[in-house]
Coordinates of C-alpha atoms in Angstrom, one line a residue:
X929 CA 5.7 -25.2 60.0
X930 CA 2.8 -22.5 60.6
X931 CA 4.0 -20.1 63.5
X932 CA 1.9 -17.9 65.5
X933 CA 4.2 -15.2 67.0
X934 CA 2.6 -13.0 69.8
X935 CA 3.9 -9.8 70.8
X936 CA 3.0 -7.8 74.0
X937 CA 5.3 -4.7 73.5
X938 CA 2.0 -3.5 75.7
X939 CA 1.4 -6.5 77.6
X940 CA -1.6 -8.6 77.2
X941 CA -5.0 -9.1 78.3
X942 CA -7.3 -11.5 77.9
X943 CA -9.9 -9.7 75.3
X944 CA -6.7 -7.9 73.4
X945 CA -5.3 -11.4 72.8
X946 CA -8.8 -12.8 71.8
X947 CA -9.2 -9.6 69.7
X948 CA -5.3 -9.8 67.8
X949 CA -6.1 -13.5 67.0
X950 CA -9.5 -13.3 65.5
X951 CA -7.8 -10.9 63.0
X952 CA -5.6 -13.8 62.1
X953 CA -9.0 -15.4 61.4
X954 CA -10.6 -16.3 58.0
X955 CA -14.1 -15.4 59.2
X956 CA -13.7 -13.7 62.6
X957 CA -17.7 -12.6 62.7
X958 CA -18.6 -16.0 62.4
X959 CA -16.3 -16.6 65.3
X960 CA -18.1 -14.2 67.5
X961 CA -21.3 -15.8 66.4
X962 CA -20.2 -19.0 67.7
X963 CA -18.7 -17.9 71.2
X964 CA -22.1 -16.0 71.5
X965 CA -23.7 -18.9 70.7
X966 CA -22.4 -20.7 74.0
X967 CA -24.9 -18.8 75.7
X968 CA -22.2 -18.0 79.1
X969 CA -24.4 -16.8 81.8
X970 CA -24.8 -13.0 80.7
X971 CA -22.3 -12.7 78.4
X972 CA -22.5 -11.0 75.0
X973 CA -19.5 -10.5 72.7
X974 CA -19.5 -8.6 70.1
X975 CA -16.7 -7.5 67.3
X976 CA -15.9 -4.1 66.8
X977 CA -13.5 -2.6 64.0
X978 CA -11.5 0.5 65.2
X979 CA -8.6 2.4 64.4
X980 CA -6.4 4.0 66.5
X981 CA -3.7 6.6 65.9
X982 CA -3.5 5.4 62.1
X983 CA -3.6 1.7 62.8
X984 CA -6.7 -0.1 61.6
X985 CA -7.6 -2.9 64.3
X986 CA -10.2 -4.9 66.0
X987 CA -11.4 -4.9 69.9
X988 CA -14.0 -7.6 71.0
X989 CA -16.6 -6.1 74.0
X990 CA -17.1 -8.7 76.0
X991 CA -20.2 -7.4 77.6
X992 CA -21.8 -8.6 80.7
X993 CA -25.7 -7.9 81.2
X994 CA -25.3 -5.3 78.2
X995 CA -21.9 -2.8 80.0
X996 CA -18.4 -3.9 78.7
X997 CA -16.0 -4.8 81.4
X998 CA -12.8 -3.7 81.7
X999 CA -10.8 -6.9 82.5
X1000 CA -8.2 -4.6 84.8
X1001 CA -11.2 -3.8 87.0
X1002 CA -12.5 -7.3 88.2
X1003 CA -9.1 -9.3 87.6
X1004 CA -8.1 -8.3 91.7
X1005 CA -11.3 -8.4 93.3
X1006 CA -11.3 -12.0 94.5
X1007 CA -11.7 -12.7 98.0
X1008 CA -10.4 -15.4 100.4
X1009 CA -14.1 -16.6 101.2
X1010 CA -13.4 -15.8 105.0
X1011 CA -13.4 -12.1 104.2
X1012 CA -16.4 -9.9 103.2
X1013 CA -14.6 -6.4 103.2
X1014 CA -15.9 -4.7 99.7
X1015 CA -14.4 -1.8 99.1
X1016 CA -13.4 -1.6 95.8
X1017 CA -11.6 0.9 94.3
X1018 CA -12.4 0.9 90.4
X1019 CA -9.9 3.6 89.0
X1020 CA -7.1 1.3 88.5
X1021 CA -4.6 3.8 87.3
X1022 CA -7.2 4.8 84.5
X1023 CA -6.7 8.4 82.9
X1024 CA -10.8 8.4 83.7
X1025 CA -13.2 7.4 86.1
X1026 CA -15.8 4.8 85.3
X1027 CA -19.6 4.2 87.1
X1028 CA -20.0 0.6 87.8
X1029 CA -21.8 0.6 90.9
X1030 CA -25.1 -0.1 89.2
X1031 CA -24.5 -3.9 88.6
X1032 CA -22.2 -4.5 91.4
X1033 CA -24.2 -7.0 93.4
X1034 CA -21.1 -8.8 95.5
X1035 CA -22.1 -11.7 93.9
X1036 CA -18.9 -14.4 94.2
X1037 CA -18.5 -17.8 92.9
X1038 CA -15.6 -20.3 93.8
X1039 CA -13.5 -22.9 91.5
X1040 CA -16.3 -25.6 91.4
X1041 CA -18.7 -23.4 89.7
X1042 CA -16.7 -21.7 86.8
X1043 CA -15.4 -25.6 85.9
X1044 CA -18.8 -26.5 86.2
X1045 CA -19.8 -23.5 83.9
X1046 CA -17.0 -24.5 81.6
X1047 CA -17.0 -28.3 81.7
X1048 CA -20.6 -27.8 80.5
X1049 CA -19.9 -25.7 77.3
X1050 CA -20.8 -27.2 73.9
X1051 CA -17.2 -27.0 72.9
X1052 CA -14.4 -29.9 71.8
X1053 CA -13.0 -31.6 73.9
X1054 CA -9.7 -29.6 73.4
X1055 CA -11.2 -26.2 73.9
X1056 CA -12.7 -27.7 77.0
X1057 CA -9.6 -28.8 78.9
X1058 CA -7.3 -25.9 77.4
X1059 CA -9.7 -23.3 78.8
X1060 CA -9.7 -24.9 82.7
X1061 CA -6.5 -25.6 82.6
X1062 CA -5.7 -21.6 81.4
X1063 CA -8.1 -21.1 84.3
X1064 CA -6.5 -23.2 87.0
X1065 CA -3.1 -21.5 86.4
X1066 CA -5.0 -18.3 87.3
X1067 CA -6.6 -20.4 90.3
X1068 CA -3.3 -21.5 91.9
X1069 CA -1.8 -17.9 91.6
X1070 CA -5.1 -16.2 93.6
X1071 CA -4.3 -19.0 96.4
X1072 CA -0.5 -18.7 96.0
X1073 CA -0.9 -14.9 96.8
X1074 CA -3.8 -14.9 99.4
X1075 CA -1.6 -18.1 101.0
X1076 CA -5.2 -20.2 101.6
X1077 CA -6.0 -23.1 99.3
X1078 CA -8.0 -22.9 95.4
X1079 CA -10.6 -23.7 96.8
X1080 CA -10.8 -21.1 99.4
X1081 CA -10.9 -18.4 97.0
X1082 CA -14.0 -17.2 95.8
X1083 CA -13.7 -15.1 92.4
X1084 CA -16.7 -12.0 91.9
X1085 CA -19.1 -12.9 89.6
X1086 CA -18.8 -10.4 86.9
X1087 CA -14.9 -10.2 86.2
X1088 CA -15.5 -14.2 86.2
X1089 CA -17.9 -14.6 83.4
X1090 CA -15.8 -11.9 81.8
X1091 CA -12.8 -13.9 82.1
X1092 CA -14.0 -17.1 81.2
X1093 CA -15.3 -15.4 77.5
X1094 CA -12.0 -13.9 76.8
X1095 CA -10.5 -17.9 77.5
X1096 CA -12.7 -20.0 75.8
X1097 CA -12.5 -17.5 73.1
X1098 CA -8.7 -17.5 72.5
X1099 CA -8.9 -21.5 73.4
X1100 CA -11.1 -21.4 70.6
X1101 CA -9.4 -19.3 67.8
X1102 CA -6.2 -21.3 68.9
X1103 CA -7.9 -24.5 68.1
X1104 CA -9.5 -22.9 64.5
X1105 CA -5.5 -21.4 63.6
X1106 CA -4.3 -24.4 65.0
X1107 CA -0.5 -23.1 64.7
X1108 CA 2.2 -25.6 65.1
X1109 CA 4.5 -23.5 67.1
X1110 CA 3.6 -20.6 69.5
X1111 CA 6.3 -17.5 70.0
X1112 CA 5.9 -14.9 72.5
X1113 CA 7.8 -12.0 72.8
X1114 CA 9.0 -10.8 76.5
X1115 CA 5.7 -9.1 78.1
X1116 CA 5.7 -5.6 79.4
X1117 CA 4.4 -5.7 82.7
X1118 CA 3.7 -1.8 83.0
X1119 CA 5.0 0.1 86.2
X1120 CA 3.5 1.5 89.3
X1121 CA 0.6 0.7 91.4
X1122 CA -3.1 -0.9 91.1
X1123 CA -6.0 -0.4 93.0
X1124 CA -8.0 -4.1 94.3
X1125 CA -10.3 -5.2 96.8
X1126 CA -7.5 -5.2 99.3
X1127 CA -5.9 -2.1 98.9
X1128 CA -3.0 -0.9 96.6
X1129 CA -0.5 -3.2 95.2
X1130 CA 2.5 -3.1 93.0
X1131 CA 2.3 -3.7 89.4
X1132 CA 2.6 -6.4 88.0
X1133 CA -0.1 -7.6 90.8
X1134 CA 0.5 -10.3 92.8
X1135 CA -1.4 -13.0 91.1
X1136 CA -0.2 -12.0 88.2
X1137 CA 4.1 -11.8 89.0
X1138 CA 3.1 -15.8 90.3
X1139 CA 2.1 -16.4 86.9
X1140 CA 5.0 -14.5 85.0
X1141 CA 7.3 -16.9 87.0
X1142 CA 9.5 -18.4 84.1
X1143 CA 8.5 -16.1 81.6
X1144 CA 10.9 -13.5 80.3
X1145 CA 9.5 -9.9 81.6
X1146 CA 10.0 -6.4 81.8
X1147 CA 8.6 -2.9 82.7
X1148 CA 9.5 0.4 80.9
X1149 CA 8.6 4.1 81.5
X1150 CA 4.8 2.9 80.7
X1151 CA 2.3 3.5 84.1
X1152 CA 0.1 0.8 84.2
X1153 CA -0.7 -2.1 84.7
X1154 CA -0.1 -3.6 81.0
X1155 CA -0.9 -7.5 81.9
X1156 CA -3.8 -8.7 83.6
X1157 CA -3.5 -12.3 85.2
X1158 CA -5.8 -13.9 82.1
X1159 CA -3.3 -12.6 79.8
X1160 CA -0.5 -13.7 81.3
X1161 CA -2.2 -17.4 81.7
X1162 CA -3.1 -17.7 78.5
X1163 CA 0.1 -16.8 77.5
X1164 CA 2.6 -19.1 79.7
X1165 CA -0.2 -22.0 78.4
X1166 CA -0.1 -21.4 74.4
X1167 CA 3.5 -20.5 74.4
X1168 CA 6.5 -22.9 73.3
X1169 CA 8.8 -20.2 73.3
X1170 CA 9.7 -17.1 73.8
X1171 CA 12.3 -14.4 72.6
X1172 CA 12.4 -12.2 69.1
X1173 CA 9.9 -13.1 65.7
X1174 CA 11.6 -16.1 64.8
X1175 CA 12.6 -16.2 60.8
X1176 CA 9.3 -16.9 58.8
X1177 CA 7.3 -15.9 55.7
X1178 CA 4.4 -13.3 57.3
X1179 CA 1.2 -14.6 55.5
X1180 CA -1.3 -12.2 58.3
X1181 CA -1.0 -9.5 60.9
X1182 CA -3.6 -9.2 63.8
X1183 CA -3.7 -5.9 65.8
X1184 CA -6.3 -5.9 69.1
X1185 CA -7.1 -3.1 70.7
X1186 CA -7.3 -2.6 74.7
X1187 CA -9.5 0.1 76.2
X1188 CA -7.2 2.6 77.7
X1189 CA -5.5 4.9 75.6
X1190 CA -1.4 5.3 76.3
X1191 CA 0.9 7.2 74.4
X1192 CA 2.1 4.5 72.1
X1193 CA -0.5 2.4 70.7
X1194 CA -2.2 0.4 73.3
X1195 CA -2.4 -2.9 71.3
X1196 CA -1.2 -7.0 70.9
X1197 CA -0.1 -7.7 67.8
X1198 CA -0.3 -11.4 66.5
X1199 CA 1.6 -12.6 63.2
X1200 CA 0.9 -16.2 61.9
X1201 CA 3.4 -17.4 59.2
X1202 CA 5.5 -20.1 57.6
X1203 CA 9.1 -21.0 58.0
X1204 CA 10.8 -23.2 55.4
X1205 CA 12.8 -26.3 56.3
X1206 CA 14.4 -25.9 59.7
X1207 CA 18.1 -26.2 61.8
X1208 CA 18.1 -25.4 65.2
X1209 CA 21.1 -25.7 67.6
X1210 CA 21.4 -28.3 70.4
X1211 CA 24.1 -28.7 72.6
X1212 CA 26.1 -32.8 73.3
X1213 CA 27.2 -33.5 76.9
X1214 CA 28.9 -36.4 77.4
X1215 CA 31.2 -38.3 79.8
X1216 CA 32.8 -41.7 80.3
X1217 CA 32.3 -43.6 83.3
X1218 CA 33.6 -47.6 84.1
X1219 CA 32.3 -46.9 87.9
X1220 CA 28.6 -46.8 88.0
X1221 CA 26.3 -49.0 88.4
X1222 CA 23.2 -49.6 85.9
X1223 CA 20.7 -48.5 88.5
X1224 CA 22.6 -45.5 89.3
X1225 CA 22.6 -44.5 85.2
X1226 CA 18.6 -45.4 84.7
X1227 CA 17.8 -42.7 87.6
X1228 CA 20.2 -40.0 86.1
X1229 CA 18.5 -41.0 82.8
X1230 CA 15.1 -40.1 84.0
X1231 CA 16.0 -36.9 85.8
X1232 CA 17.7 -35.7 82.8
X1233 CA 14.3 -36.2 80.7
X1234 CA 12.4 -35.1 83.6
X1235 CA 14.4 -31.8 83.2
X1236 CA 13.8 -31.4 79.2
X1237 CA 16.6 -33.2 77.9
X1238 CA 15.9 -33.9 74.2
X1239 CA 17.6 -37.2 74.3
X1240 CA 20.2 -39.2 76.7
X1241 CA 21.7 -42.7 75.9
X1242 CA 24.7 -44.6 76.7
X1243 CA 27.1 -46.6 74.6
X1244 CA 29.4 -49.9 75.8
X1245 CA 32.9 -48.6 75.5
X1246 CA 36.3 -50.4 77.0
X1247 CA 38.1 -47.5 78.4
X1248 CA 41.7 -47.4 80.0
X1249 CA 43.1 -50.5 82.0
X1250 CA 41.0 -52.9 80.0
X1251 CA 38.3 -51.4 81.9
X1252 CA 34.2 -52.2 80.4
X1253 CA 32.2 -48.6 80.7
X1254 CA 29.5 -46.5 79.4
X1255 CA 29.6 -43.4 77.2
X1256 CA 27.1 -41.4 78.7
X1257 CA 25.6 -38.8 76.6
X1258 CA 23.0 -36.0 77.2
X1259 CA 21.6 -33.9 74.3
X1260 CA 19.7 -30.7 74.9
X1261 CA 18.9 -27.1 74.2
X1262 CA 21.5 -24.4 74.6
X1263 CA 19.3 -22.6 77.7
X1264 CA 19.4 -26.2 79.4
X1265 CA 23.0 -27.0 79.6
X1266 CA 23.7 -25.6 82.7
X1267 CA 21.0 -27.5 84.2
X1268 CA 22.2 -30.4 82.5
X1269 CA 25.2 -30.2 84.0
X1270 CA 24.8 -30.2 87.5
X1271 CA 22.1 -33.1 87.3
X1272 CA 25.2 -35.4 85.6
X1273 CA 27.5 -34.4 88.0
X1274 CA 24.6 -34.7 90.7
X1275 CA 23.2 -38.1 89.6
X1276 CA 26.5 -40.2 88.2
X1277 CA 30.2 -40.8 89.0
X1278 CA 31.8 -38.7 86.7
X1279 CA 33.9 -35.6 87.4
X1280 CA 34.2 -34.1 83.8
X1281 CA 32.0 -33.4 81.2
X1282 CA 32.6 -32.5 77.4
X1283 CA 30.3 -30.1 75.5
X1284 CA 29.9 -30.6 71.5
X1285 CA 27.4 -27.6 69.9
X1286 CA 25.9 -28.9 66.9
X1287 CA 23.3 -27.6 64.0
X1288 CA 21.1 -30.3 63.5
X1289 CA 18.5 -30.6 60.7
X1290 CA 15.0 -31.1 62.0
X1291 CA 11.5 -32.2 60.1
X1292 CA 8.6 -30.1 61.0
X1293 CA 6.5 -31.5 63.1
X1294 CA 2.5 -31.5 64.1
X1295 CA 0.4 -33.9 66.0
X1296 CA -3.2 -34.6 65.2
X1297 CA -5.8 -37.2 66.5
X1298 CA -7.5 -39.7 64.7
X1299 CA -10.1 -42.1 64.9
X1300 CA -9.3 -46.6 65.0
X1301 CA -12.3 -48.9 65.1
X1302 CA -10.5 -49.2 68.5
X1303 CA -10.5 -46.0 69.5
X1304 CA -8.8 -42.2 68.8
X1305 CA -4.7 -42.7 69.0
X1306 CA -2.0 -39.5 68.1
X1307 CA -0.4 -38.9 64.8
X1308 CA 3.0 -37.7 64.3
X1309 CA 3.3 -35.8 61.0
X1310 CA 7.1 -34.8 60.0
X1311 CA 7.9 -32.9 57.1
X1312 CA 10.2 -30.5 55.0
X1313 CA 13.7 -31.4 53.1
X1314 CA 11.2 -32.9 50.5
X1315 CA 9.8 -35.8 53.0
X1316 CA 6.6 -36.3 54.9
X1317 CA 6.4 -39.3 57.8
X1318 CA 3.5 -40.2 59.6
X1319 CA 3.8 -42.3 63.0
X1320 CA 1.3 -43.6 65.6
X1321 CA 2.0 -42.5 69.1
X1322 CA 3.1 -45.7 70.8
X1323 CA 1.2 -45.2 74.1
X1324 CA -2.1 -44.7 72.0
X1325 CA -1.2 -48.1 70.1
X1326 CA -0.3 -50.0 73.4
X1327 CA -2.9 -49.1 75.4
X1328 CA -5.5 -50.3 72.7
X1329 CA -3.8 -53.1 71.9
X1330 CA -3.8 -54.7 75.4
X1331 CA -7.1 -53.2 76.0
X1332 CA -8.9 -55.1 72.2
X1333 CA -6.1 -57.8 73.3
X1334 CA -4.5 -57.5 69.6
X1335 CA -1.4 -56.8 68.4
X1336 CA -0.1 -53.2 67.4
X1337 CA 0.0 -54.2 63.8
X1338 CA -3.8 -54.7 63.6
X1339 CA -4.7 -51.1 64.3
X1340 CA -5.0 -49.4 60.8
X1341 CA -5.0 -45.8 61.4
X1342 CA -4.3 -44.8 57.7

């Protein structure tokens, strides 16, 4: 299984992110050619090899009409559209001052028009959707923090276009590494305070704590704001996990530079790697029950999946007095028991539950799309322990079949 492990011991931001993976890259200049090649509405990218404090890295200017943005600046400065105050503070808890004023035109563009801009990119279809929906997430935070709805909120021109490179880029180099598992570590917020369009908040900014809501954070003796609200999206999209470098063979490491300069080395660092065949732990619930009905244990069974239960099925058991029952069993990850638990007890009759922690033995697993003379259905690919299986996705087979009126047998996807 290739694993691409992300750590923001400095937080993230959109363009150190972009800038960590394309070191992961086989040809990262020919990446930048290709992002410039999109031709984004004043956008030019271009790929710069630094090093900082001993450490050799790489930092991607995203500039717009020929300056280079600092995503910190611009990430704050949207507006609710019924408000036209502008005075922006651009200091941002930098060490220096910077002069902007001479392409600050006020411009502002809403929701419609960045998925416009990005719907009409000559990219895949899967760079495409992972870049609005990055975008949306960042969307739904703006309104969630101004209270008013998405499309009330109208984003300033230039810390748009800038934000939209840094996510179809990293869409992009996620599509090209293509990793089968994404690890995060916990992200630094940074401390303190940060200068916006509508006055001083708290770090991490509003927008940006929305976003951070189920991700594991925290905030040292660094001053600053460490994570922007791109960064933050892009990583609560990519990431299946989070926690410590899970155990794998390091094949690359990717360092990407931010702008400002800290004490310890302001950087994201990627690793992509392989592990070898893989156990994980999973924890059994299960209860017996001869007084529920079948209706009653069909509902519990779809909240429990609903909820990330890995698998829940129920066996035909005669229990005490003769009785005819069900052996109800839930299987999930250790972090969901708990959860688990109270939907059983919640949804069924029961009022005891056992718990079984197992190791079990998993394949590694990928999915890729593939094209039928009926149309593009999912593979599942499973390997490791000297095995690989391929499988069609189901749905994919169904809905062709009824829609070619053939069986699922005639679809040859081989």
């Amino acid at each position: 299984m290739k694993i691409l492990y992300i750590e923001c011991n400095m937080g993230v931001a959109g363009d150190m992110l972009m800038s960590a993976l394309s070191e992961l890259h086989p040809d990262p200049k020919g990446f930048v050619e290709r992002l410039n090649a999109l031709n984004l509405p004043g956008v030019m990218v271009e790929h710069v090899s630094e090093v900082k404090k001993g450490i050799s890295g790489t930092h991607i200017k995203v500039m717009i009409h020929g300056k280079e943005e600092d995503e910190h600046l611009h990430e704050h400065e949207e507006e609710h559209h019924h408000e036209h105050s502008h005075e922006h503070s651009h200091e941002h808890n930098h060490e220096h001052s910077h002069e902007h004023s001479h392409h600050h035109t006020h411009v502002h563009v809403g929701m419609r028009e960045i998925e416009n801009t990005i719907t009409s990119l000559p990219v895949s279809d899967r760079v495409r959707n992972d870049a609005l929906a990055v975008y949306k997430l960042i969307a739904e935070a703006e309104s969630a923090a101004h209270n008013c709805d998405v499309s009330e909120i109208h984003f300033h021109e230039v810390g748009t276009m800038d934000a939209i490179a840094d996510i179809v880029g990293v869409c992009m180099l996620m599509e090209e590494i293509n990793p089968d598992l994404i690890v995060s570590s916990p992200i630094n917020t940074g401390k303190g305070t940060v200068k916006c369009a509508h006055g001083i908040l708290p770090v991490p900014a509003p927008a940006t704590a929305y976003i951070l809501k189920g991700i594991p954070v925290y905030s040292n003796e660094i001053n600053g704001e460490l994570c922007t609200p791109t960064g933050a999206a892009l990583v609560k999209y990519f990431s299946g996990k989070y926690g410590s470098m899970p155990q794998m063979s390091v094949s690359a490491i990717g360092y990407g530079f931010g702008t400002r300069e800290y004490e310890t080395l302001n950087c994201v660092r990627t690793f992509i790697g392989e592990t070898e065949d893989t156990t994980d732990r999973i924890v059994q619930l299960s209860c017996n029950m001869d007084d529920v009905s079948g209706e009653r244990i069909a509902f519990a069974q779809k909240k429990l999946f609903q909820a990330g239960a890995l698998d829940v099925f129920t066996i035909p058991v005669v229990m005490k007095k003769s009785r005819p029952g069900v052996l109800f069993n839930c299987i999930c990850r250790q972090e969901d028991r708990e959860t688990m638990v109270r939907l059983i007890f919640r949804h069924t009759s029961t009022i005891g539950i056992r718990e079984n922690v197992c190791e079990r033995y998993i394949l590694d697993r990928a999915e890729e799309t593939v094209s039928t003379p009926y149309g593009n259905i999912r593979l599942k690919r499973s390997k490791g322990y000297g095995v690989e299986k391929v499988k069609p996705g189901y749905d994919d087979l169904e809905k062709l079949a009824m829609e070619n009126d053939i069986d699922i047998t005639d679809i040859d996807f081989q």
